[in-house]
PDB file of C-alpha atoms in Angstrom:
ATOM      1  CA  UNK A  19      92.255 243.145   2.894  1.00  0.00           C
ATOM      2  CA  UNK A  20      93.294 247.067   2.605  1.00  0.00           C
ATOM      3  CA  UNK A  21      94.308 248.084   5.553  1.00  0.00           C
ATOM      4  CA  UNK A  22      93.901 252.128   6.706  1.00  0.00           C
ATOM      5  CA  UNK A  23      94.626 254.151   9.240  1.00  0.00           C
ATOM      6  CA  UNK A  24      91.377 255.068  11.320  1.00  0.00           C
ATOM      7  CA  UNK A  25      92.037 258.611  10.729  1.00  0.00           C
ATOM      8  CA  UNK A  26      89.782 260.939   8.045  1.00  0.00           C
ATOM      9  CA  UNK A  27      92.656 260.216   5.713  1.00  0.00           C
ATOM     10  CA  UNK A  28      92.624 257.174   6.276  1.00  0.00           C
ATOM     11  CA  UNK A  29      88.471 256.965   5.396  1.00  0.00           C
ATOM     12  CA  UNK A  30      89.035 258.997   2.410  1.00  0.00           C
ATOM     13  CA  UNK A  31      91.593 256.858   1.296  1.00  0.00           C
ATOM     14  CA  UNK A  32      89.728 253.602   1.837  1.00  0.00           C
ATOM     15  CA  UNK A  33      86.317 255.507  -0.104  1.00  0.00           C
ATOM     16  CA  UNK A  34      88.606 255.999  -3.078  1.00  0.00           C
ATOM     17  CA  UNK A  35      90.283 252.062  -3.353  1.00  0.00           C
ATOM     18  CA  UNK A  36      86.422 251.017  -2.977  1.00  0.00           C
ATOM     19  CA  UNK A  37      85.549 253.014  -5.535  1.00  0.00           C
ATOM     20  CA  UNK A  38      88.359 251.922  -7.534  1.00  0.00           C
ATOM     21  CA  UNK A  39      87.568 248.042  -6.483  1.00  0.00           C
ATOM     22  CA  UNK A  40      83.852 247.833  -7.166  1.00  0.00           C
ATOM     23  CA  UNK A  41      84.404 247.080 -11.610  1.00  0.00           C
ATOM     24  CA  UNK A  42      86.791 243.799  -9.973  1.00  0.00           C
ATOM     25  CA  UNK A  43      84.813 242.546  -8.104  1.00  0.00           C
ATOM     26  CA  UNK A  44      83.564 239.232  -8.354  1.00  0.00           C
ATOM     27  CA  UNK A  45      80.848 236.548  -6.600  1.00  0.00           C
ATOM     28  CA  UNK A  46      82.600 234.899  -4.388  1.00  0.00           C
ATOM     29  CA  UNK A  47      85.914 236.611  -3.698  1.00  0.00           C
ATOM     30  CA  UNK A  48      86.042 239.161  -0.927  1.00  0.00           C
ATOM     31  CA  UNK A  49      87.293 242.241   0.060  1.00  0.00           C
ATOM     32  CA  UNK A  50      87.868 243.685   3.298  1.00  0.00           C
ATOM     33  CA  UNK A  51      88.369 246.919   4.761  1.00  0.00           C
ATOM     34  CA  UNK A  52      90.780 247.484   8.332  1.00  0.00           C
ATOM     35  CA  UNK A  53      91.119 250.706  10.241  1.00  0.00           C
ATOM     36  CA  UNK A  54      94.002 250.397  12.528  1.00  0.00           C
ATOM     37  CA  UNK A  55      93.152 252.936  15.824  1.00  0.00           C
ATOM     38  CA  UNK A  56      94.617 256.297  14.598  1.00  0.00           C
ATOM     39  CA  UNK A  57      98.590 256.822  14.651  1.00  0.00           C
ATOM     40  CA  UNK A  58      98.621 253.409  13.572  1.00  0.00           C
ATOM     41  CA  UNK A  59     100.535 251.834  10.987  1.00  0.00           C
ATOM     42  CA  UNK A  60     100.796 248.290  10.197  1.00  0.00           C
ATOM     43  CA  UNK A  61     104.329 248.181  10.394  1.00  0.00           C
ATOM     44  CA  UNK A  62     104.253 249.974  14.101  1.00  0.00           C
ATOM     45  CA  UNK A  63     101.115 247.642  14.631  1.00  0.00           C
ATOM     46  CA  UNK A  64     103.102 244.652  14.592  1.00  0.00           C
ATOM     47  CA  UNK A  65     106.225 245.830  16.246  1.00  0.00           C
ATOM     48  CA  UNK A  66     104.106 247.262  19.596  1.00  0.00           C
ATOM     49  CA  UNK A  67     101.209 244.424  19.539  1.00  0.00           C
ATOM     50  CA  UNK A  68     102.605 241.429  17.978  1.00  0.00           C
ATOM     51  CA  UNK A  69     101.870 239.453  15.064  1.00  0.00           C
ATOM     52  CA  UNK A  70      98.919 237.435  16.383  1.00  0.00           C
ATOM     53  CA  UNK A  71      97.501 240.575  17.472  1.00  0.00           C
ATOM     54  CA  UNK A  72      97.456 241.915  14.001  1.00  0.00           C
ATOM     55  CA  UNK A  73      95.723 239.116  12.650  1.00  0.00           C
ATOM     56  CA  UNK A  74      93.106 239.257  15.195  1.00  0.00           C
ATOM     57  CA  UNK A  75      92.264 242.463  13.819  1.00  0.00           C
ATOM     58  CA  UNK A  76      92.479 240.951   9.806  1.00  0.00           C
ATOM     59  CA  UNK A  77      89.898 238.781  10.757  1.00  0.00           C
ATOM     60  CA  UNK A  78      87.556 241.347  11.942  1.00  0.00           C
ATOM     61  CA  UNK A  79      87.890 243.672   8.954  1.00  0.00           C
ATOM     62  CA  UNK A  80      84.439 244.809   7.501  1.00  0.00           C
ATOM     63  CA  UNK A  81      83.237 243.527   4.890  1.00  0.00           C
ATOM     64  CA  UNK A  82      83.255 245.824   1.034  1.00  0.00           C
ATOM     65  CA  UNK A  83      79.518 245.873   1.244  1.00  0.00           C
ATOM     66  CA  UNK A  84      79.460 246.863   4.960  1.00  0.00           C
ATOM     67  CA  UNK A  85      81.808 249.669   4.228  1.00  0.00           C
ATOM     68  CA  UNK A  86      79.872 250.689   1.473  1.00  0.00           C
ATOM     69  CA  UNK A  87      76.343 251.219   2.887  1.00  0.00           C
ATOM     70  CA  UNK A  88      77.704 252.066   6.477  1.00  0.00           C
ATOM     71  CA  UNK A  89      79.403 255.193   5.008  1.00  0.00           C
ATOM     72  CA  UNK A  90      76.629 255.929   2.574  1.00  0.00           C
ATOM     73  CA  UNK A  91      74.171 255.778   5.837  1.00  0.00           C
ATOM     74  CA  UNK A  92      76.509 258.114   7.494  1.00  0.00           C
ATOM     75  CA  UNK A  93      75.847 261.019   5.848  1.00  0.00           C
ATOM     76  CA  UNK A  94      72.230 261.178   5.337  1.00  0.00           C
ATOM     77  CA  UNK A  95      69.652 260.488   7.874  1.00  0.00           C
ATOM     78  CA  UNK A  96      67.991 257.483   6.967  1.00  0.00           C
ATOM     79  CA  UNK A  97      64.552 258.126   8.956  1.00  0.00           C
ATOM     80  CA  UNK A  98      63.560 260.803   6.650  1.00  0.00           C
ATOM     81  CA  UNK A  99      62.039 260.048   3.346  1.00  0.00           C
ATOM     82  CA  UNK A 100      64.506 263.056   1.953  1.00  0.00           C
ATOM     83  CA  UNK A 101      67.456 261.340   3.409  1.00  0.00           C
ATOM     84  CA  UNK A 102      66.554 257.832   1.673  1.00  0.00           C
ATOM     85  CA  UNK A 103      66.313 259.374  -1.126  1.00  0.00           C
ATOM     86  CA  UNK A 104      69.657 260.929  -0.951  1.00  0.00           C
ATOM     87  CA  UNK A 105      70.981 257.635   0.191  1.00  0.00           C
ATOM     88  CA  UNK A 106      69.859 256.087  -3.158  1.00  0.00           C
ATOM     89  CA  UNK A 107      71.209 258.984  -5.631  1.00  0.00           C
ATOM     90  CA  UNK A 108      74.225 258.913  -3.602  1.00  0.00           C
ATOM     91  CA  UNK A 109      74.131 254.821  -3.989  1.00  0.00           C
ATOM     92  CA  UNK A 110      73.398 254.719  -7.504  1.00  0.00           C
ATOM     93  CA  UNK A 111      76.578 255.080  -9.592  1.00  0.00           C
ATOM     94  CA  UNK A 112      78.323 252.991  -6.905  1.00  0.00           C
ATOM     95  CA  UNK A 113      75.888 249.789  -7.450  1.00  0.00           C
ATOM     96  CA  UNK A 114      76.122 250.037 -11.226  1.00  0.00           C
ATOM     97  CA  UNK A 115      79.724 249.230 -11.296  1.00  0.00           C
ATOM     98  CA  UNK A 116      79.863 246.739  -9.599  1.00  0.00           C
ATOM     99  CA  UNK A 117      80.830 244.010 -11.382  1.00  0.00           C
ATOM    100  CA  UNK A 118      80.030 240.807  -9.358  1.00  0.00           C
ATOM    101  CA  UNK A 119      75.975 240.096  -9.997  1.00  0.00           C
ATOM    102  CA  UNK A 120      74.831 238.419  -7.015  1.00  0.00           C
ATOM    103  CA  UNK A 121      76.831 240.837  -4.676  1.00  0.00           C
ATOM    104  CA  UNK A 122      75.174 243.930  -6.125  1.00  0.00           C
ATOM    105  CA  UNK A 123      72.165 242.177  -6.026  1.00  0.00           C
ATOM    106  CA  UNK A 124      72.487 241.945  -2.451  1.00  0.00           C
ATOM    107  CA  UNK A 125      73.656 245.366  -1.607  1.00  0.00           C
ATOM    108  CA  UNK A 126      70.414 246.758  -3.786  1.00  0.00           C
ATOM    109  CA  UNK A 127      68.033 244.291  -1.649  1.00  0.00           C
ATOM    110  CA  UNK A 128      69.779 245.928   1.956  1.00  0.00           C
ATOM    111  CA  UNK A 129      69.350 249.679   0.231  1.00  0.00           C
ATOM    112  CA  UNK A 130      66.074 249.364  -0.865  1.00  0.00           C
ATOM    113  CA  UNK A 131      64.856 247.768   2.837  1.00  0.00           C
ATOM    114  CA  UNK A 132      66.816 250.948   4.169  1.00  0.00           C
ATOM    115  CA  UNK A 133      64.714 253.199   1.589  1.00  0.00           C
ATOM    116  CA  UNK A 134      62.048 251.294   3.095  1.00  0.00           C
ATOM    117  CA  UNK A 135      61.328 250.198  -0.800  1.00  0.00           C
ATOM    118  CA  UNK A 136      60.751 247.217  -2.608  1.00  0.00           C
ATOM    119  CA  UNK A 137      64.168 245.726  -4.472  1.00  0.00           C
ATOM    120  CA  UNK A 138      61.797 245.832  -8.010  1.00  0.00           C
ATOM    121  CA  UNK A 139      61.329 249.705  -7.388  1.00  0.00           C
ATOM    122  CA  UNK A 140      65.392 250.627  -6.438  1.00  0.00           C
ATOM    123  CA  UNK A 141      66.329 248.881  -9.645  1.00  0.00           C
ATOM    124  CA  UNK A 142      63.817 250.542 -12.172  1.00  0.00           C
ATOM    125  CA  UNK A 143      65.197 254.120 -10.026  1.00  0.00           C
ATOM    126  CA  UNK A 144      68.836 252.368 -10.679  1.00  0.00           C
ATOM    127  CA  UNK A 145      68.202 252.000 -14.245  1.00  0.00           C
ATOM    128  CA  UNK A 146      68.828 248.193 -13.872  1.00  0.00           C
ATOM    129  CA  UNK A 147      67.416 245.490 -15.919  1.00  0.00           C
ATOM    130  CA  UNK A 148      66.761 242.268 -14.059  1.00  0.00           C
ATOM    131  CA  UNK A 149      68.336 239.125 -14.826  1.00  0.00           C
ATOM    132  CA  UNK A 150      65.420 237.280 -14.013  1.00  0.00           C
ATOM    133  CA  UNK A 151      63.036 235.746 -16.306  1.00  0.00           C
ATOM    134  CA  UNK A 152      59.764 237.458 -16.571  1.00  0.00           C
ATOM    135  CA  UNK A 153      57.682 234.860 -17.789  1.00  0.00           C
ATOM    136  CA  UNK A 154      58.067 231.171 -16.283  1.00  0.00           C
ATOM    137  CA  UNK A 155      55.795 229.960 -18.761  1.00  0.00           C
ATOM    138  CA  UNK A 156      57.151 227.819 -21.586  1.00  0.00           C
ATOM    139  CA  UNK A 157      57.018 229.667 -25.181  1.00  0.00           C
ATOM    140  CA  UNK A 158      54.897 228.541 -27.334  1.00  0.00           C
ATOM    141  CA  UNK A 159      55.476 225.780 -29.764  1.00  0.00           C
ATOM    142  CA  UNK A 160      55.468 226.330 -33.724  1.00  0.00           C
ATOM    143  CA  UNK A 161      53.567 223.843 -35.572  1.00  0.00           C
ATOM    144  CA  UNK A 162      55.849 221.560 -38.027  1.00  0.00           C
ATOM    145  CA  UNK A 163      55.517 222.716 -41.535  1.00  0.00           C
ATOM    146  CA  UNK A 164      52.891 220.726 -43.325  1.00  0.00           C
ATOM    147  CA  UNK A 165      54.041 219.372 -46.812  1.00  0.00           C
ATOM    148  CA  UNK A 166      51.306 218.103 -48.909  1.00  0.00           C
ATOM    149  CA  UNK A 167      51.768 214.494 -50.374  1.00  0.00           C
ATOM    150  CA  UNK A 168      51.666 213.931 -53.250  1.00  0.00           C
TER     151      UNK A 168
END
C-alpha cells in the first residue's frame, strides 16, 4: 500500500510511483493506493486517530487499476467520442508496461467498454498481440514417411 497525502502533491506523487510500479507488477499480488484527508500524514494519522483507525483506512485503499482508469477518466470526458479517444492515447503507454498479463488484460477489457469498443479493437489500436490461440483446430497431421520394402 503507498500511502499519500490527499493533496495535488500528493496525486502527482502517487501518478509517478504508479507509473514507476506498472513493469513489477504481477497476477496476483496487489497494490494499493491511500489518500489520507489533506494535512495528513501517517505519522500525525496515527497519533490523532489511533492505530485501528489507520488500518480502517488501509483496508479501503483503491485498488492500482482503480487509480489508474479513475484518473485517466478524470481528465477527459468520457461521453464524447473525442474524449474516448483521448482516454485511450492517454491509456496506451500505461497498459503496455504492465507487466502482469491477466491484470492488463483486465484493465484493456474496462477501457475498451469505457471507449464503448470491443477488447479485440483496443488491442490492435494498443499494438498488442493476443495471447490467445487463433485457431482451436488441431494442426494437421504429417503422413509417416513411406519406405519401400524391399
Amino acid at each position: 500500500v503507498y500511502c499519500f497525502d490527499g493533496d495535488a502533491a500528493g496525486r502527482r506523487a502517487a501518478w509517478r510511483a504508479l507509473e514507476n510500479s506498472l513493469a513489477q507488477l504481477s497476477d496476483g499480488k496487489q497494490l494499493r493506493f491511500l489518500f489520507l484527508p489533506d494535512g495528513e500524514d501517517p505519522d500525525t494519522y496515527v497519533r490523532q486517530h489511533g492505530k485501528d483507525a489507520f488500518e480502517a483506512l488501509l483496508a479501503q485503499a483503491m485498488p492500482l487499476s482503480r487509480f489508474l482508469i479513475e484518473e485517466l477518466r478524470r481528465q477527459v470526458d468520457v461521453y464524447t467520442p473525442e474524449g474516448q479517444a483521448k482516454l485511450l492515447q492517454q491509456a496506451k503507454p500505461l497498459v503496455k508496461q504492465i507487466a502482469a498479463p491477466v491484470l492488463s488484460l483486465l484493465i484493456r477489457k474496462e477501457l475498451a467498454q469505457i471507449a464503448g469498443i470491443q477488447p479485440q479493437q483496443l488491442d490492435a489500436q494498443f499494438e498488442i498481440r493476443s495471447t490467445a490461440v487463433a485457431n482451436s483446430s488441431p494442426s494437421p497431421r504429417r503422413a509417416a514417411p513411406v519406405t519401400p520394402s524391399i
